[in-house]
Short mmCIF file of N, CA and C in Angstrom, two decimals:
data_model
loop_
_atom_site.label_atom_id
_atom_site.label_comp_id
_atom_site.label_asym_id
_atom_site.label_seq_id
_atom_site.Cartn_x
_atom_site.Cartn_y
_atom_site.Cartn_z
N PRO T 1 0.80 -1.22 0.00
CA PRO T 1 0.00 0.00 0.00
C PRO T 1 0.84 1.29 0.00
N PHE T 2 1.95 1.29 0.74
CA PHE T 2 2.78 2.49 0.79
C PHE T 2 3.56 2.68 -0.51
N GLU T 3 3.89 1.60 -1.18
CA GLU T 3 4.58 1.76 -2.46
C GLU T 3 3.66 2.39 -3.50
N ARG T 4 2.36 2.19 -3.36
CA ARG T 4 1.39 2.89 -4.22
C ARG T 4 1.50 4.39 -4.01
N LEU T 5 1.66 4.82 -2.75
CA LEU T 5 1.79 6.25 -2.46
C LEU T 5 3.08 6.80 -3.06
N VAL T 6 4.15 6.04 -2.93
CA VAL T 6 5.44 6.45 -3.50
C VAL T 6 5.31 6.58 -5.01
N SER T 7 4.69 5.58 -5.62
CA SER T 7 4.50 5.59 -7.07
C SER T 7 3.61 6.75 -7.50
N ALA T 8 2.53 6.98 -6.77
CA ALA T 8 1.62 8.09 -7.10
C ALA T 8 2.33 9.43 -6.97
N TYR T 9 3.09 9.61 -5.90
CA TYR T 9 3.84 10.86 -5.71
C TYR T 9 4.83 11.05 -6.86
N GLN T 10 5.59 10.02 -7.15
CA GLN T 10 6.60 10.13 -8.20
C GLN T 10 5.96 10.43 -9.55
N ASN T 11 4.87 9.73 -9.85
CA ASN T 11 4.22 9.87 -11.14
C ASN T 11 3.43 11.17 -11.27
N LYS T 12 2.71 11.54 -10.24
CA LYS T 12 1.80 12.70 -10.34
C LYS T 12 2.44 14.01 -9.89
N MET T 13 3.33 13.96 -8.93
CA MET T 13 3.90 15.21 -8.39
C MET T 13 5.29 15.53 -8.96
N VAL T 14 6.11 14.51 -9.13
CA VAL T 14 7.49 14.74 -9.58
C VAL T 14 7.59 14.76 -11.10
N GLU T 15 7.06 13.74 -11.75
CA GLU T 15 7.22 13.59 -13.19
C GLU T 15 6.01 14.08 -13.99
N GLY T 16 4.88 14.23 -13.34
CA GLY T 16 3.63 14.45 -14.04
C GLY T 16 3.42 15.85 -14.59
N SER T 17 2.60 15.91 -15.63
CA SER T 17 2.22 17.20 -16.21
C SER T 17 0.71 17.28 -16.43
N ASP T 18 -0.03 16.32 -15.86
CA ASP T 18 -1.48 16.30 -15.96
C ASP T 18 -2.02 17.53 -15.24
N PRO T 19 -2.84 18.36 -15.92
CA PRO T 19 -3.35 19.60 -15.31
C PRO T 19 -4.06 19.37 -13.98
N GLN T 20 -4.78 18.25 -13.84
CA GLN T 20 -5.46 17.96 -12.58
C GLN T 20 -4.46 17.86 -11.43
N TYR T 21 -3.33 17.22 -11.68
CA TYR T 21 -2.35 17.01 -10.62
C TYR T 21 -1.43 18.21 -10.45
N LEU T 22 -1.34 19.05 -11.48
CA LEU T 22 -0.63 20.31 -11.30
C LEU T 22 -1.38 21.17 -10.29
N LYS T 23 -2.72 21.09 -10.30
CA LYS T 23 -3.53 21.81 -9.31
C LYS T 23 -3.28 21.27 -7.90
N VAL T 24 -3.20 19.95 -7.78
CA VAL T 24 -2.91 19.34 -6.49
C VAL T 24 -1.53 19.77 -6.00
N LYS T 25 -0.58 19.72 -6.91
CA LYS T 25 0.79 20.13 -6.58
C LYS T 25 0.83 21.60 -6.14
N ASP T 26 0.13 22.46 -6.86
CA ASP T 26 0.08 23.88 -6.49
C ASP T 26 -0.60 24.09 -5.15
N SER T 27 -1.63 23.31 -4.87
CA SER T 27 -2.32 23.40 -3.59
C SER T 27 -1.38 23.01 -2.44
N ILE T 28 -0.61 21.95 -2.64
CA ILE T 28 0.35 21.53 -1.61
C ILE T 28 1.41 22.61 -1.40
N LYS T 29 1.89 23.19 -2.50
CA LYS T 29 2.88 24.26 -2.39
C LYS T 29 2.32 25.46 -1.63
N GLU T 30 1.07 25.79 -1.92
CA GLU T 30 0.43 26.93 -1.28
C GLU T 30 0.27 26.69 0.23
N LYS T 31 -0.11 25.47 0.61
CA LYS T 31 -0.34 25.16 2.02
C LYS T 31 0.94 24.94 2.82
N TYR T 32 1.92 24.27 2.19
CA TYR T 32 3.08 23.81 2.94
C TYR T 32 4.43 24.36 2.45
N GLY T 33 4.43 25.10 1.35
CA GLY T 33 5.67 25.69 0.86
C GLY T 33 6.29 24.96 -0.32
N GLU T 34 6.32 23.63 -0.26
CA GLU T 34 6.89 22.83 -1.35
C GLU T 34 6.07 21.56 -1.52
N ALA T 35 6.15 20.98 -2.70
CA ALA T 35 5.44 19.72 -2.98
C ALA T 35 6.39 18.54 -2.74
N THR T 36 6.91 18.46 -1.51
CA THR T 36 7.80 17.36 -1.14
C THR T 36 6.98 16.14 -0.75
N PHE T 37 7.63 15.01 -0.65
CA PHE T 37 6.92 13.80 -0.22
C PHE T 37 6.31 13.97 1.17
N PRO T 38 7.04 14.49 2.15
CA PRO T 38 6.40 14.70 3.46
C PRO T 38 5.16 15.60 3.38
N ASN T 39 5.21 16.63 2.57
CA ASN T 39 4.04 17.50 2.43
C ASN T 39 2.90 16.83 1.67
N PHE T 40 3.24 15.99 0.71
CA PHE T 40 2.24 15.20 0.01
C PHE T 40 1.51 14.29 1.01
N ILE T 41 2.26 13.66 1.89
CA ILE T 41 1.67 12.79 2.91
C ILE T 41 0.86 13.61 3.91
N ARG T 42 1.35 14.78 4.30
CA ARG T 42 0.58 15.66 5.18
C ARG T 42 -0.77 15.98 4.56
N GLU T 43 -0.77 16.25 3.27
CA GLU T 43 -2.01 16.59 2.58
C GLU T 43 -2.97 15.39 2.55
N ILE T 44 -2.45 14.21 2.29
CA ILE T 44 -3.30 13.01 2.30
C ILE T 44 -3.91 12.82 3.69
N LEU T 45 -3.10 12.94 4.72
CA LEU T 45 -3.61 12.76 6.08
C LEU T 45 -4.63 13.83 6.43
N HIS T 46 -4.36 15.06 6.00
CA HIS T 46 -5.30 16.16 6.26
C HIS T 46 -6.62 15.90 5.53
N GLU T 47 -6.53 15.60 4.25
CA GLU T 47 -7.74 15.35 3.44
C GLU T 47 -8.53 14.15 3.97
N SER T 48 -7.83 13.15 4.47
CA SER T 48 -8.52 11.95 4.95
C SER T 48 -9.44 12.24 6.14
N LYS T 49 -9.13 13.27 6.90
CA LYS T 49 -9.98 13.64 8.04
C LYS T 49 -11.37 14.05 7.57
N PHE T 50 -11.45 14.62 6.39
CA PHE T 50 -12.72 15.13 5.86
C PHE T 50 -13.35 14.22 4.82
N LYS T 51 -12.51 13.47 4.11
CA LYS T 51 -13.01 12.69 2.98
C LYS T 51 -13.14 11.20 3.26
N CYS T 52 -12.72 10.77 4.44
CA CYS T 52 -12.78 9.34 4.77
C CYS T 52 -13.63 9.16 6.02
N ARG T 53 -14.92 9.17 5.83
CA ARG T 53 -15.84 8.98 6.96
C ARG T 53 -15.75 7.55 7.47
N SER T 54 -15.45 6.63 6.58
CA SER T 54 -15.21 5.23 6.94
C SER T 54 -14.30 4.66 5.86
N MET T 55 -13.78 3.48 6.09
CA MET T 55 -12.89 2.89 5.09
C MET T 55 -13.64 2.53 3.81
N HIS T 56 -14.93 2.29 3.92
CA HIS T 56 -15.71 1.96 2.73
C HIS T 56 -16.22 3.22 2.03
N ASN T 57 -16.03 4.36 2.66
CA ASN T 57 -16.49 5.62 2.09
C ASN T 57 -15.37 6.66 2.24
N CYS T 58 -14.31 6.45 1.50
CA CYS T 58 -13.15 7.33 1.56
C CYS T 58 -12.96 7.93 0.17
N ASN T 59 -13.15 9.24 0.06
CA ASN T 59 -13.16 9.90 -1.25
C ASN T 59 -11.86 10.63 -1.58
N LEU T 60 -10.74 10.03 -1.21
CA LEU T 60 -9.46 10.58 -1.63
C LEU T 60 -9.28 10.31 -3.13
N ASP T 61 -8.31 10.98 -3.73
CA ASP T 61 -7.99 10.72 -5.13
C ASP T 61 -7.76 9.23 -5.33
N ARG T 62 -8.22 8.72 -6.45
CA ARG T 62 -8.16 7.28 -6.70
C ARG T 62 -6.74 6.71 -6.70
N HIS T 63 -5.74 7.55 -6.93
CA HIS T 63 -4.36 7.06 -6.96
C HIS T 63 -3.79 6.83 -5.56
N TRP T 64 -4.40 7.44 -4.54
CA TRP T 64 -3.93 7.21 -3.17
C TRP T 64 -5.06 6.86 -2.21
N GLN T 65 -6.20 6.56 -2.75
CA GLN T 65 -7.32 6.11 -1.95
C GLN T 65 -7.05 4.67 -1.49
N PRO T 66 -7.35 4.35 -0.22
CA PRO T 66 -7.18 2.95 0.20
C PRO T 66 -7.99 2.02 -0.71
N TYR T 67 -7.40 0.87 -1.04
CA TYR T 67 -8.08 -0.08 -1.92
C TYR T 67 -9.41 -0.53 -1.35
N ILE T 68 -9.50 -0.65 -0.04
CA ILE T 68 -10.76 -1.10 0.56
C ILE T 68 -11.90 -0.16 0.18
N SER T 69 -11.59 1.10 -0.10
CA SER T 69 -12.61 2.08 -0.49
C SER T 69 -12.88 2.07 -1.99
N ARG T 70 -11.92 1.61 -2.76
CA ARG T 70 -12.03 1.67 -4.22
C ARG T 70 -12.74 0.48 -4.81
N CYS T 71 -12.48 -0.66 -4.25
CA CYS T 71 -12.95 -1.89 -4.88
C CYS T 71 -13.66 -2.76 -3.86
N ALA T 72 -14.49 -3.61 -4.33
CA ALA T 72 -15.25 -4.49 -3.45
C ALA T 72 -14.50 -5.82 -3.29
N PHE T 73 -13.27 -5.76 -2.78
CA PHE T 73 -12.47 -6.99 -2.66
C PHE T 73 -13.17 -8.04 -1.81
N CYS T 74 -13.87 -7.60 -0.79
CA CYS T 74 -14.55 -8.56 0.09
C CYS T 74 -15.84 -9.10 -0.52
N ASP T 75 -16.34 -8.45 -1.56
CA ASP T 75 -17.59 -8.87 -2.18
C ASP T 75 -17.39 -9.80 -3.37
N VAL T 76 -16.17 -9.95 -3.84
CA VAL T 76 -15.88 -10.77 -5.01
C VAL T 76 -15.06 -11.98 -4.56
N PRO T 77 -15.49 -13.17 -4.93
CA PRO T 77 -14.74 -14.36 -4.50
C PRO T 77 -13.52 -14.63 -5.42
N TYR T 78 -12.51 -13.81 -5.28
CA TYR T 78 -11.30 -13.96 -6.11
C TYR T 78 -10.64 -15.30 -5.81
N ARG T 79 -10.11 -15.91 -6.83
CA ARG T 79 -9.31 -17.12 -6.65
C ARG T 79 -7.84 -16.75 -6.53
N VAL T 80 -7.47 -15.62 -7.15
CA VAL T 80 -6.07 -15.19 -7.14
C VAL T 80 -6.04 -13.66 -7.05
N ILE T 81 -5.13 -13.16 -6.25
CA ILE T 81 -4.83 -11.73 -6.24
C ILE T 81 -3.33 -11.65 -6.49
N GLY T 82 -2.97 -11.10 -7.65
CA GLY T 82 -1.56 -10.99 -8.01
C GLY T 82 -0.92 -9.79 -7.34
N LYS T 83 0.36 -9.90 -7.09
CA LYS T 83 1.13 -8.81 -6.48
C LYS T 83 2.32 -8.49 -7.37
N ALA T 84 2.73 -7.24 -7.34
CA ALA T 84 3.89 -6.83 -8.14
C ALA T 84 5.14 -7.61 -7.73
N GLU T 85 5.27 -7.89 -6.44
CA GLU T 85 6.47 -8.58 -5.94
C GLU T 85 6.57 -10.01 -6.42
N THR T 86 5.45 -10.62 -6.74
CA THR T 86 5.44 -12.03 -7.18
C THR T 86 4.81 -12.16 -8.57
N PHE T 87 4.96 -11.12 -9.37
CA PHE T 87 4.29 -11.04 -10.67
C PHE T 87 4.57 -12.24 -11.55
N GLN T 88 5.83 -12.64 -11.67
CA GLN T 88 6.19 -13.75 -12.57
C GLN T 88 5.51 -15.04 -12.14
N GLU T 89 5.58 -15.35 -10.84
CA GLU T 89 4.94 -16.56 -10.32
C GLU T 89 3.43 -16.50 -10.46
N ASP T 90 2.86 -15.32 -10.15
CA ASP T 90 1.41 -15.15 -10.26
C ASP T 90 0.94 -15.34 -11.70
N GLN T 91 1.71 -14.82 -12.64
CA GLN T 91 1.37 -14.94 -14.05
C GLN T 91 1.34 -16.42 -14.47
N LEU T 92 2.33 -17.17 -14.05
CA LEU T 92 2.36 -18.60 -14.37
C LEU T 92 1.17 -19.34 -13.75
N PHE T 93 0.87 -19.01 -12.51
CA PHE T 93 -0.23 -19.66 -11.81
C PHE T 93 -1.57 -19.35 -12.46
N ILE T 94 -1.79 -18.10 -12.81
CA ILE T 94 -3.05 -17.70 -13.47
C ILE T 94 -3.19 -18.40 -14.82
N GLY T 95 -2.10 -18.47 -15.56
CA GLY T 95 -2.11 -19.20 -16.84
C GLY T 95 -2.45 -20.66 -16.63
N HIS T 96 -1.86 -21.26 -15.60
CA HIS T 96 -2.15 -22.66 -15.28
C HIS T 96 -3.63 -22.86 -14.95
N LEU T 97 -4.19 -21.97 -14.11
CA LEU T 97 -5.61 -22.06 -13.75
C LEU T 97 -6.51 -21.93 -14.98
N ALA T 98 -6.11 -21.07 -15.91
CA ALA T 98 -6.91 -20.82 -17.12
C ALA T 98 -6.66 -21.86 -18.20
N GLY T 99 -5.64 -22.69 -18.01
CA GLY T 99 -5.31 -23.70 -19.01
C GLY T 99 -4.69 -23.11 -20.25
N VAL T 100 -3.96 -22.01 -20.09
CA VAL T 100 -3.30 -21.38 -21.23
C VAL T 100 -1.85 -21.07 -20.88
N GLN T 101 -1.06 -20.91 -21.92
CA GLN T 101 0.33 -20.50 -21.75
C GLN T 101 0.39 -19.00 -21.99
N LEU T 102 0.57 -18.23 -20.95
CA LEU T 102 0.65 -16.77 -21.10
C LEU T 102 2.03 -16.37 -21.56
N GLU T 103 2.07 -15.36 -22.42
CA GLU T 103 3.34 -14.83 -22.89
C GLU T 103 4.10 -14.23 -21.71
N HIS T 104 5.36 -14.51 -21.65
CA HIS T 104 6.19 -14.02 -20.55
C HIS T 104 6.27 -12.49 -20.61
N ILE T 105 5.82 -11.85 -19.56
CA ILE T 105 5.86 -10.40 -19.47
C ILE T 105 6.89 -10.02 -18.42
N VAL T 106 7.80 -9.17 -18.79
CA VAL T 106 8.83 -8.74 -17.86
C VAL T 106 8.39 -7.44 -17.21
N ALA T 107 8.32 -7.46 -15.89
CA ALA T 107 8.00 -6.24 -15.15
C ALA T 107 9.24 -5.36 -15.17
N GLY T 108 9.06 -4.11 -15.56
CA GLY T 108 10.22 -3.23 -15.68
C GLY T 108 10.02 -1.96 -14.90
N GLY T 109 10.90 -1.02 -15.15
CA GLY T 109 10.79 0.28 -14.50
C GLY T 109 11.63 0.34 -13.24
N SER T 110 11.78 1.55 -12.72
CA SER T 110 12.56 1.72 -11.51
C SER T 110 11.77 1.20 -10.32
N SER T 111 12.49 0.80 -9.33
CA SER T 111 11.86 0.17 -8.18
C SER T 111 11.25 1.19 -7.24
N SER T 112 9.97 1.01 -6.96
CA SER T 112 9.32 1.85 -5.96
C SER T 112 9.90 1.58 -4.58
N ARG T 113 10.44 0.39 -4.39
CA ARG T 113 11.04 0.06 -3.09
C ARG T 113 12.24 0.97 -2.79
N ASP T 114 13.07 1.23 -3.80
CA ASP T 114 14.21 2.14 -3.60
C ASP T 114 13.73 3.55 -3.29
N LEU T 115 12.72 3.99 -4.02
CA LEU T 115 12.16 5.31 -3.74
C LEU T 115 11.48 5.35 -2.38
N ALA T 116 10.85 4.24 -1.98
CA ALA T 116 10.19 4.18 -0.67
C ALA T 116 11.21 4.40 0.44
N ARG T 117 12.35 3.78 0.32
CA ARG T 117 13.41 3.97 1.32
C ARG T 117 13.80 5.44 1.40
N GLN T 118 13.98 6.05 0.25
CA GLN T 118 14.35 7.47 0.20
C GLN T 118 13.25 8.36 0.78
N TYR T 119 12.03 8.18 0.31
CA TYR T 119 10.93 9.05 0.72
C TYR T 119 10.48 8.82 2.16
N PHE T 120 10.37 7.56 2.57
CA PHE T 120 9.94 7.30 3.94
C PHE T 120 11.02 7.68 4.95
N GLY T 121 12.26 7.78 4.50
CA GLY T 121 13.33 8.29 5.35
C GLY T 121 13.15 9.77 5.68
N GLN T 122 12.28 10.45 4.95
CA GLN T 122 12.00 11.87 5.20
C GLN T 122 10.84 12.06 6.19
N LEU T 123 10.18 10.97 6.56
CA LEU T 123 9.04 11.03 7.47
C LEU T 123 9.46 10.60 8.87
N ASP T 124 8.74 11.08 9.88
CA ASP T 124 8.99 10.57 11.22
C ASP T 124 8.03 9.41 11.48
N ARG T 125 8.34 8.62 12.49
CA ARG T 125 7.57 7.41 12.77
C ARG T 125 6.12 7.72 13.15
N ARG T 126 5.89 8.83 13.79
CA ARG T 126 4.52 9.20 14.17
C ARG T 126 3.67 9.40 12.90
N THR T 127 4.25 10.04 11.89
CA THR T 127 3.54 10.25 10.62
C THR T 127 3.29 8.91 9.93
N VAL T 128 4.28 8.03 9.94
CA VAL T 128 4.10 6.72 9.32
C VAL T 128 3.01 5.94 10.06
N ASP T 129 2.95 6.09 11.37
CA ASP T 129 1.91 5.42 12.14
C ASP T 129 0.53 5.94 11.76
N ARG T 130 0.38 7.23 11.62
CA ARG T 130 -0.91 7.81 11.19
C ARG T 130 -1.28 7.32 9.79
N LEU T 131 -0.29 7.28 8.92
CA LEU T 131 -0.51 6.80 7.55
C LEU T 131 -0.90 5.32 7.57
N TYR T 132 -0.22 4.55 8.40
CA TYR T 132 -0.54 3.13 8.50
C TYR T 132 -1.99 2.92 8.95
N ARG T 133 -2.44 3.71 9.90
CA ARG T 133 -3.83 3.56 10.36
C ARG T 133 -4.82 3.81 9.22
N LEU T 134 -4.48 4.73 8.32
CA LEU T 134 -5.35 5.00 7.17
C LEU T 134 -5.39 3.80 6.21
N TYR T 135 -4.26 3.14 6.03
CA TYR T 135 -4.14 2.05 5.06
C TYR T 135 -4.06 0.68 5.71
N GLN T 136 -4.34 0.59 7.00
CA GLN T 136 -4.17 -0.66 7.75
C GLN T 136 -4.94 -1.83 7.15
N VAL T 137 -6.18 -1.59 6.75
CA VAL T 137 -6.98 -2.67 6.18
C VAL T 137 -6.35 -3.18 4.88
N ASP T 138 -5.80 -2.29 4.08
CA ASP T 138 -5.12 -2.72 2.85
C ASP T 138 -3.92 -3.61 3.18
N PHE T 139 -3.14 -3.21 4.18
CA PHE T 139 -2.00 -4.03 4.59
C PHE T 139 -2.48 -5.41 5.01
N GLN T 140 -3.50 -5.47 5.83
CA GLN T 140 -4.01 -6.75 6.32
C GLN T 140 -4.63 -7.57 5.20
N MET T 141 -5.40 -6.92 4.35
CA MET T 141 -6.12 -7.61 3.29
C MET T 141 -5.16 -8.31 2.32
N PHE T 142 -4.02 -7.69 2.05
CA PHE T 142 -3.08 -8.24 1.07
C PHE T 142 -1.84 -8.88 1.70
N GLY T 143 -1.82 -8.96 3.03
CA GLY T 143 -0.73 -9.66 3.70
C GLY T 143 0.60 -8.92 3.71
N TYR T 144 0.55 -7.60 3.79
CA TYR T 144 1.78 -6.81 3.86
C TYR T 144 2.05 -6.39 5.30
N SER T 145 3.30 -6.07 5.57
CA SER T 145 3.70 -5.57 6.89
C SER T 145 4.24 -4.14 6.72
N PRO T 146 3.93 -3.26 7.66
CA PRO T 146 4.46 -1.89 7.58
C PRO T 146 5.85 -1.76 8.20
N ASP T 147 6.40 -2.83 8.75
CA ASP T 147 7.64 -2.74 9.53
C ASP T 147 8.79 -2.11 8.76
N LEU T 148 8.94 -2.46 7.50
CA LEU T 148 10.03 -1.91 6.69
C LEU T 148 9.94 -0.38 6.62
N TYR T 149 8.73 0.15 6.47
CA TYR T 149 8.53 1.59 6.35
C TYR T 149 8.80 2.29 7.68
N PHE T 150 8.42 1.64 8.77
CA PHE T 150 8.75 2.20 10.08
C PHE T 150 10.26 2.23 10.28
N SER T 151 10.96 1.22 9.75
CA SER T 151 12.42 1.20 9.90
C SER T 151 13.09 2.29 9.06
N TYR T 152 12.48 2.68 7.95
CA TYR T 152 13.02 3.76 7.13
C TYR T 152 12.82 5.12 7.79
N ALA T 153 11.73 5.27 8.54
CA ALA T 153 11.35 6.57 9.10
C ALA T 153 12.30 7.01 10.21
N ARG T 154 12.35 8.32 10.39
CA ARG T 154 13.14 8.91 11.48
C ARG T 154 12.37 8.76 12.80
N PRO T 155 13.07 8.73 13.91
CA PRO T 155 12.35 8.72 15.20
C PRO T 155 11.49 9.98 15.32
N ALA T 156 10.36 9.83 15.98
CA ALA T 156 9.47 10.99 16.19
C ALA T 156 10.16 12.00 17.09
N LEU T 157 9.93 13.27 16.82
CA LEU T 157 10.55 14.34 17.62
C LEU T 157 9.93 14.46 18.97
#
């Protein structure tokens, strides 16, 4: 779940030129001075107070909205949920279940994990804890642990 935030920040705030996200970036700059990752997270946490009445009714931007709010994962009897970390194995398994040979797809691009280390190193642990509470159901639902991100974060002041 946190790598989604890193990816969204990198794509929409750092590299992006989409007018919708330029407005978000300008709003963050206006409120906090710069559109840094810590300020991006501050904005998500601030907005979540008003836009997330419950986990099933959270109206944050779709790129950083908790998955539990976006999709009906609990309402659909999925047989497989693929993960980026196990993409190759998941692809083979899904092909096996479907009785087809899927073309080998190589996952590419820079690693969000490397960026996560860099960006979460700019946050304090109290902020990561608040962020974790917002995305806790996503972590639990998909079997992720927040421990790595807490280890990247600075001690709270």
